Amino acid sequence: MTTDGFHDGSAIELTPAASFTIDELVAIYNQTRIDYIVPMPMNSQRLAEYIRLYDVNLDASFVAKADGDILGLAMLGVRRDHAWVTRLGVLPNRRKGGIGRALMIAMVEAARQHWLKYVQLEVILNNTPAHKLFLALGFEETNQLLVMRRPPGPVKQPAVGSIEWLDWSQLQRLVRQQPQGVPWTNQADSYDHMAMVEGCRINLADGGRGWCIFRRQPLVLSHIRLHTEAGDPNAVGSALLAHVHQRHSRLDTQAENIRCDDPHLVAYEQHGYIEAFQRIEMLLNLVANERVNKNPPQSAS
Ligand SMILES: CC(C)(COP(=O)(O)OP(=O)(O)OC[C@H]1O[C@@H](n2cnc3c(N)ncnc32)[C@H](O)[C@@H]1OP(=O)(O)O)[C@@H](O)C(=O)NCCC(=O)NCCS
């Protein structure tokens, strides 16, 4: 696919990412992110896992080239009626030439061709170039998300309540009951593709009850989600976290994409979670928005 081209007139060629090896994709990705606000380098193993975990469709993801040089990359995750933009980046010395916009338009068109209803993404707060690009294409802000970290260490709050550790089928049932609007990384489909998922259910003496799910990797807990079914979310969340961190006191924890209005934020704070950075979640509604700003309306002369 060749697009209209750079601001300087030369053509941008977009090739489906499926035509590249994982090693090639990881090399492109790392070059485009060399100066990124939050360093997130990848290796081939991590990228391959990322593609599997988050249902990245490499036929609907693109690599941008011009005159044979690779200049940028963007990936699209696809699940049922919606898609997710990820790994977007352009080489630092080739930015502001229309490549990011071309990659985004190609992916949104691919989403449209799959009859998807909406495209979602997250952008780090204060990443002005990306934020402006998404706004210009019609994406709207939906949520503010927190990325938090808890260093390993003893539990600060008492591990009260009656705890039951759940097997995978029980967890799968719980996580599928969640309402729509869960960030992509923490959707039920993501857990389906993970190994070493753990979780528990708690009942408190005052009738409070809830559950949590997380991924246990060798050195880190991640993908943590808390849910309160009854009672005070702070009490339920705090009791759940106490049991989790008592069980895994030597592991670092990364809580990614927790909504700023999550009712368990105080519980996270009580257990020593610290905000690392924030993201803005954005959504492009493909049903309401028939055309992306591919051909912006001409002003009347
Ligand atoms: C975000 C990024 C992909 C944009 O790519 P790009 O090729 O430079 O973008 P384009 O030239 O296509 O610009 C398209 C629009 O984006 C916005 N934009 C791009 N760079 C901008 C900047 N430095 N400041 C403000 N707005 C900017 C503008 O709205 C621009 O439209 P305009 O040219 O009509 O003003 C690029 O800056 C990048 O790779 N950044 C590092 C990685 C990253 O942040 N990825 C996104 C993660 S969510």
Short mmCIF file of C-alpha atoms and ligand atoms in Angstrom, two decimals:
data_model
loop_
_atom_site.label_atom_id
_atom_site.label_comp_id
_atom_site.label_asym_id
_atom_site.label_seq_id
_atom_site.Cartn_x
_atom_site.Cartn_y
_atom_site.Cartn_z
CA MET A 1 0.00 0.00 0.00
CA THR A 2 1.43 3.41 -0.94
CA THR A 3 -0.02 6.56 0.57
CA ASP A 4 -0.12 10.16 -0.60
CA GLY A 5 3.27 10.75 0.92
CA PHE A 6 5.39 12.91 3.14
CA HIS A 7 5.06 16.61 3.53
CA ASP A 8 8.17 16.70 1.26
CA GLY A 9 6.31 14.86 -1.52
CA SER A 10 8.01 11.43 -1.45
CA ALA A 11 5.80 8.35 -1.05
CA ILE A 12 5.28 6.41 2.18
CA GLU A 13 4.98 2.70 1.58
CA LEU A 14 2.99 0.75 4.18
CA THR A 15 3.58 -3.00 4.37
CA PRO A 16 1.64 -5.38 6.65
CA ALA A 17 3.78 -6.27 9.66
CA ALA A 18 3.09 -9.95 8.89
CA SER A 19 5.71 -9.67 6.10
CA PHE A 20 8.47 -9.07 8.67
CA THR A 21 10.13 -11.41 11.16
CA ILE A 22 9.75 -10.81 14.89
CA ASP A 23 13.46 -9.91 15.02
CA GLU A 24 12.92 -7.25 12.35
CA LEU A 25 9.83 -5.87 14.10
CA VAL A 26 11.59 -5.67 17.44
CA ALA A 27 14.52 -3.83 15.85
CA ILE A 28 12.17 -1.27 14.27
CA TYR A 29 10.20 -0.87 17.49
CA ASN A 30 13.31 -0.25 19.62
CA GLN A 31 14.66 2.31 17.14
CA THR A 32 11.40 4.27 17.16
CA ARG A 33 11.28 4.28 20.97
CA ILE A 34 14.90 5.22 21.65
CA ASP A 35 13.87 8.60 23.11
CA TYR A 36 10.48 7.55 24.56
CA ILE A 37 9.22 9.28 27.74
CA VAL A 38 9.09 5.99 29.62
CA PRO A 39 11.79 3.58 28.36
CA MET A 40 10.11 0.32 27.27
CA PRO A 41 12.70 -1.62 25.24
CA MET A 42 11.71 -5.09 24.02
CA ASN A 43 13.46 -8.22 22.85
CA SER A 44 12.11 -10.76 20.37
CA GLN A 45 10.78 -13.08 23.05
CA ARG A 46 8.89 -10.28 24.77
CA LEU A 47 7.44 -8.93 21.54
CA ALA A 48 6.29 -12.41 20.46
CA GLU A 49 4.59 -12.84 23.83
CA TYR A 50 3.07 -9.36 23.62
CA ILE A 51 1.58 -10.15 20.19
CA ARG A 52 0.05 -13.38 21.53
CA LEU A 53 -1.22 -11.95 24.84
CA TYR A 54 -2.90 -8.94 23.30
CA ASP A 55 -4.24 -10.51 20.07
CA VAL A 56 -2.14 -8.31 17.80
CA ASN A 57 -3.17 -8.94 14.20
CA LEU A 58 -0.01 -8.56 12.11
CA ASP A 59 -2.02 -8.40 8.86
CA ALA A 60 -3.74 -5.27 10.18
CA SER A 61 -0.49 -3.79 11.60
CA PHE A 62 1.94 -1.85 9.42
CA VAL A 63 5.57 -0.96 8.83
CA ALA A 64 6.25 2.35 7.07
CA LYS A 65 9.06 2.62 4.53
CA ALA A 66 10.32 5.20 2.06
CA ASP A 67 13.04 4.63 -0.53
CA GLY A 68 13.66 1.21 1.04
CA ASP A 69 14.32 2.62 4.53
CA ILE A 70 12.16 1.49 7.43
CA LEU A 71 10.79 4.54 9.23
CA GLY A 72 7.97 3.50 11.54
CA LEU A 73 5.71 0.84 12.93
CA ALA A 74 2.23 0.49 14.40
CA MET A 75 0.30 -2.54 15.60
CA LEU A 76 -3.39 -3.32 15.93
CA GLY A 77 -4.92 -5.76 18.41
CA VAL A 78 -8.29 -7.16 17.31
CA ARG A 79 -10.93 -8.75 19.57
CA ARG A 80 -14.49 -9.40 18.42
CA ASP A 81 -15.99 -5.95 17.69
CA HIS A 82 -13.11 -3.71 18.71
CA ALA A 83 -9.45 -2.98 18.13
CA TRP A 84 -6.52 -1.51 20.04
CA VAL A 85 -3.65 0.58 18.75
CA THR A 86 -0.24 -0.22 20.20
CA ARG A 87 3.53 0.04 19.54
CA LEU A 88 3.12 3.12 17.32
CA GLY A 89 6.40 4.86 16.65
CA VAL A 90 8.38 6.73 14.00
CA LEU A 91 12.18 7.11 13.88
CA PRO A 92 13.10 10.32 15.75
CA ASN A 93 14.73 11.96 12.71
CA ARG A 94 11.74 11.21 10.44
CA ARG A 95 8.95 12.57 12.63
CA LYS A 96 6.58 15.37 11.66
CA GLY A 97 6.53 14.12 8.07
CA GLY A 98 3.11 12.47 8.03
CA ILE A 99 4.27 8.89 8.78
CA GLY A 100 2.45 8.56 12.12
CA ARG A 101 -0.77 9.81 10.58
CA ALA A 102 -0.42 7.43 7.60
CA LEU A 103 0.13 4.44 9.90
CA MET A 104 -2.87 5.37 12.03
CA ILE A 105 -5.16 5.87 9.04
CA ALA A 106 -4.13 2.50 7.59
CA MET A 107 -4.96 0.73 10.86
CA VAL A 108 -8.29 2.49 11.29
CA GLU A 109 -9.17 1.52 7.71
CA ALA A 110 -8.21 -2.08 8.49
CA ALA A 111 -10.50 -1.95 11.56
CA ARG A 112 -13.29 -0.64 9.38
CA GLN A 113 -12.76 -3.43 6.86
CA HIS A 114 -13.17 -5.94 9.71
CA TRP A 115 -16.52 -4.24 10.55
CA LEU A 116 -15.28 -3.31 14.02
CA LYS A 117 -17.26 -0.87 16.14
CA TYR A 118 -14.47 1.05 17.85
CA VAL A 119 -10.73 1.45 18.23
CA GLN A 120 -9.18 2.16 21.60
CA LEU A 121 -5.69 3.14 22.70
CA GLU A 122 -3.74 4.61 25.60
CA VAL A 123 -1.35 7.52 25.46
CA ILE A 124 0.99 8.59 28.25
CA LEU A 125 -0.04 11.87 29.83
CA ASN A 126 2.02 14.73 28.34
CA ASN A 127 2.95 12.80 25.18
CA THR A 128 1.72 15.81 23.22
CA PRO A 129 2.66 14.67 19.67
CA ALA A 130 0.78 11.38 19.99
CA HIS A 131 -2.14 12.93 21.88
CA LYS A 132 -2.58 15.61 19.22
CA LEU A 133 -2.35 13.05 16.43
CA PHE A 134 -5.11 10.95 18.00
CA LEU A 135 -7.33 13.98 18.63
CA ALA A 136 -6.82 15.09 15.01
CA LEU A 137 -8.03 11.66 13.84
CA GLY A 138 -11.22 11.92 15.91
CA PHE A 139 -10.28 9.89 19.00
CA GLU A 140 -11.96 11.06 22.21
CA GLU A 141 -10.73 10.78 25.78
CA THR A 142 -12.62 8.17 27.80
CA ASN A 143 -10.61 7.50 30.98
CA GLN A 144 -7.48 8.42 32.85
CA LEU A 145 -5.40 5.39 33.86
CA LEU A 146 -2.70 4.90 36.48
CA VAL A 147 0.42 2.81 36.23
CA MET A 148 1.58 2.01 39.77
CA ARG A 149 4.35 0.04 41.36
CA ARG A 150 4.82 -1.62 44.70
CA PRO A 151 8.31 -2.71 45.73
CA PRO A 152 8.71 -6.10 47.40
CA GLY A 153 8.27 -6.05 51.15
CA PRO A 154 6.20 -7.06 54.13
CA VAL A 155 2.46 -6.41 54.25
CA LYS A 156 1.47 -3.24 56.10
CA GLN A 157 -2.21 -4.03 56.65
CA PRO A 158 -3.65 -7.08 58.45
CA ALA A 159 -4.63 -10.04 56.24
CA VAL A 160 -8.14 -10.35 57.62
CA GLY A 161 -11.15 -12.27 56.31
CA SER A 162 -11.68 -15.72 54.98
CA ILE A 163 -9.65 -16.25 51.81
CA GLU A 164 -10.12 -18.87 49.11
CA TRP A 165 -7.55 -19.29 46.33
CA LEU A 166 -9.33 -20.01 43.08
CA ASP A 167 -8.53 -22.31 40.18
CA TRP A 168 -8.34 -21.11 36.58
CA SER A 169 -11.92 -22.00 35.63
CA GLN A 170 -13.31 -20.11 38.65
CA LEU A 171 -11.16 -17.08 37.81
CA GLN A 172 -12.12 -17.20 34.18
CA ARG A 173 -15.81 -17.11 35.12
CA LEU A 174 -15.32 -14.13 37.44
CA VAL A 175 -13.21 -12.09 35.07
CA ARG A 176 -15.69 -12.61 32.23
CA GLN A 177 -18.49 -11.09 34.33
CA GLN A 178 -16.77 -7.72 34.26
CA PRO A 179 -18.55 -4.81 32.61
CA GLN A 180 -17.38 -3.38 29.30
CA GLY A 181 -14.77 -0.67 29.26
CA VAL A 182 -11.91 -2.58 30.91
CA PRO A 183 -8.54 -1.46 29.47
CA TRP A 184 -7.26 -3.86 26.77
CA THR A 185 -4.33 -5.20 28.79
CA ASN A 186 -6.62 -6.29 31.64
CA GLN A 187 -9.49 -7.75 29.61
CA ALA A 188 -10.51 -11.38 30.12
CA ASP A 189 -8.97 -12.30 26.73
CA SER A 190 -5.53 -11.17 27.95
CA TYR A 191 -5.70 -13.51 30.97
CA ASP A 192 -6.85 -16.33 28.67
CA HIS A 193 -3.47 -16.19 26.91
CA MET A 194 -1.34 -15.99 30.06
CA ALA A 195 0.31 -18.70 32.09
CA MET A 196 0.62 -18.40 35.87
CA VAL A 197 -2.58 -16.50 36.56
CA GLU A 198 -3.64 -16.54 40.21
CA GLY A 199 -6.51 -15.08 42.15
CA CYS A 200 -8.59 -15.33 45.26
CA ARG A 201 -11.97 -14.57 46.72
CA ILE A 202 -12.48 -12.98 50.14
CA ASN A 203 -15.35 -12.84 52.62
CA LEU A 204 -15.10 -10.28 55.44
CA ALA A 205 -16.82 -10.55 58.84
CA ASP A 206 -18.96 -7.48 58.03
CA GLY A 207 -20.38 -9.07 54.86
CA GLY A 208 -17.92 -7.41 52.49
CA ARG A 209 -16.76 -9.69 49.69
CA GLY A 210 -14.81 -9.54 46.48
CA TRP A 211 -12.08 -11.12 44.40
CA CYS A 212 -8.82 -10.35 42.69
CA ILE A 213 -6.83 -11.71 39.77
CA PHE A 214 -3.18 -11.20 38.82
CA ARG A 215 -0.33 -12.70 36.86
CA ARG A 216 2.63 -14.13 38.75
CA GLN A 217 5.85 -13.97 36.79
CA PRO A 218 9.22 -15.11 38.21
CA LEU A 219 10.15 -11.65 39.56
CA VAL A 220 7.00 -9.60 39.32
CA LEU A 221 3.25 -9.62 39.88
CA SER A 222 1.36 -7.86 37.12
CA HIS A 223 -2.09 -7.46 35.57
CA ILE A 224 -3.68 -7.08 38.99
CA ARG A 225 -7.40 -6.37 39.15
CA LEU A 226 -9.57 -6.00 42.24
CA HIS A 227 -13.33 -6.33 42.32
CA THR A 228 -15.73 -5.68 45.22
CA GLU A 229 -19.04 -7.53 45.08
CA ALA A 230 -20.40 -6.24 48.41
CA GLY A 231 -19.27 -3.85 51.14
CA ASP A 232 -16.62 -1.14 51.31
CA PRO A 233 -14.14 -1.39 48.37
CA ASN A 234 -11.33 -0.02 50.55
CA ALA A 235 -11.82 -2.74 53.15
CA VAL A 236 -12.32 -5.52 50.60
CA GLY A 237 -9.45 -4.31 48.39
CA SER A 238 -7.08 -3.87 51.32
CA ALA A 239 -7.82 -7.36 52.67
CA LEU A 240 -7.31 -8.90 49.21
CA LEU A 241 -4.01 -7.08 48.71
CA ALA A 242 -2.85 -8.12 52.19
CA HIS A 243 -3.32 -11.79 51.30
CA VAL A 244 -1.74 -11.40 47.86
CA HIS A 245 1.37 -9.62 49.17
CA GLN A 246 1.69 -11.92 52.15
CA ARG A 247 1.81 -14.84 49.70
CA HIS A 248 4.26 -13.11 47.34
CA SER A 249 6.20 -10.78 49.63
CA ARG A 250 9.44 -11.05 47.61
CA LEU A 251 7.94 -9.97 44.31
CA ASP A 252 7.80 -6.54 42.78
CA THR A 253 4.29 -5.52 41.64
CA GLN A 254 3.25 -3.53 38.58
CA ALA A 255 -0.37 -2.44 38.50
CA GLU A 256 -1.00 -1.20 34.99
CA ASN A 257 -3.97 0.73 33.64
CA ILE A 258 -5.94 1.11 36.85
CA ARG A 259 -8.67 3.66 36.26
CA CYS A 260 -8.35 6.94 38.18
CA ASP A 261 -11.90 6.39 39.46
CA ASP A 262 -11.20 2.81 40.59
CA PRO A 263 -12.87 2.46 44.01
CA HIS A 264 -9.83 0.56 45.36
CA LEU A 265 -7.27 3.35 44.99
CA VAL A 266 -7.01 3.96 48.75
CA ALA A 267 -6.39 0.25 49.28
CA TYR A 268 -3.54 0.32 46.75
CA GLU A 269 -2.04 3.34 48.53
CA GLN A 270 -2.34 1.69 51.93
CA HIS A 271 -0.29 -1.21 50.60
CA GLY A 272 2.55 0.97 49.37
CA TYR A 273 1.65 1.30 45.69
CA ILE A 274 3.23 4.39 44.15
CA GLU A 275 2.14 6.11 40.96
CA ALA A 276 4.75 5.77 38.20
CA PHE A 277 2.86 7.63 35.46
CA GLN A 278 -0.59 8.20 33.99
CA ARG A 279 -2.14 7.35 30.66
CA ILE A 280 -5.14 8.75 28.88
CA GLU A 281 -7.43 6.18 27.33
CA MET A 282 -8.95 7.25 24.02
CA LEU A 283 -11.60 5.78 21.75
CA LEU A 284 -12.62 6.23 18.15
CA ASN A 285 -16.21 5.20 17.54
CA LEU A 286 -16.30 3.74 14.04
CA VAL A 287 -20.06 3.46 13.94
CA ALA A 288 -20.71 7.11 14.75
CA ASN A 289 -17.66 8.34 12.90
CA GLU A 290 -17.91 6.99 9.34
CA ARG A 291 -14.83 8.77 8.08
CA VAL A 292 -11.55 9.37 9.86
CA ASN A 293 -9.98 12.70 8.96
CA LYS A 294 -8.53 11.14 5.85
CA ASN A 295 -9.88 13.93 3.70
CA PRO A 296 -10.49 16.82 6.08
CA PRO A 297 -13.28 19.10 4.85
CA GLN A 298 -12.01 21.91 2.61
CA SER A 299 -12.80 25.37 3.82
CA ALA A 300 -15.15 27.25 1.48
CA SER A 301 -13.31 29.73 -0.73
C1 LIG B 1 3.56 10.14 17.95
C2 LIG B 1 4.34 9.92 16.66
C3 LIG B 1 4.15 8.47 16.23
C4 LIG B 1 3.82 10.85 15.58
O1 LIG B 1 4.41 10.49 14.35
P1 LIG B 1 4.79 11.58 13.24
O2 LIG B 1 5.13 10.87 12.00
O3 LIG B 1 5.80 12.50 13.78
O4 LIG B 1 3.39 12.34 13.10
P2 LIG B 1 2.82 13.10 11.81
O5 LIG B 1 3.90 13.83 11.12
O6 LIG B 1 2.04 12.13 10.99
O7 LIG B 1 1.86 14.16 12.48
C5 LIG B 1 0.45 13.99 12.49
C6 LIG B 1 -0.15 14.93 13.51
O8 LIG B 1 0.30 14.57 14.82
C7 LIG B 1 0.46 15.76 15.62
N1 LIG B 1 1.88 15.94 15.94
C8 LIG B 1 2.91 15.19 15.48
N2 LIG B 1 4.07 15.63 16.03
C9 LIG B 1 3.76 16.66 16.83
C10 LIG B 1 4.50 17.50 17.70
N3 LIG B 1 5.84 17.38 17.83
N4 LIG B 1 3.84 18.44 18.40
C11 LIG B 1 2.50 18.58 18.30
N5 LIG B 1 1.73 17.81 17.50
C12 LIG B 1 2.36 16.87 16.78
C13 LIG B 1 -0.05 16.90 14.76
O9 LIG B 1 -1.44 17.00 14.98
C14 LIG B 1 0.23 16.37 13.36
O10 LIG B 1 -0.58 16.96 12.39
P3 LIG B 1 -0.01 18.23 11.55
O11 LIG B 1 1.22 17.75 10.87
O12 LIG B 1 -1.13 18.53 10.61
O13 LIG B 1 0.25 19.29 12.56
C15 LIG B 1 5.86 10.21 16.86
O14 LIG B 1 5.98 11.47 17.48
C16 LIG B 1 6.60 9.18 17.69
O15 LIG B 1 7.06 8.16 17.18
N6 LIG B 1 6.75 9.41 19.01
C17 LIG B 1 7.46 8.49 19.89
C18 LIG B 1 6.67 7.23 20.14
C19 LIG B 1 5.27 7.54 20.62
O16 LIG B 1 5.03 8.47 21.36
N7 LIG B 1 4.31 6.69 20.22
C20 LIG B 1 2.92 6.82 20.56
C21 LIG B 1 2.62 6.05 21.77
S1 LIG B 1 0.91 6.22 22.24
#
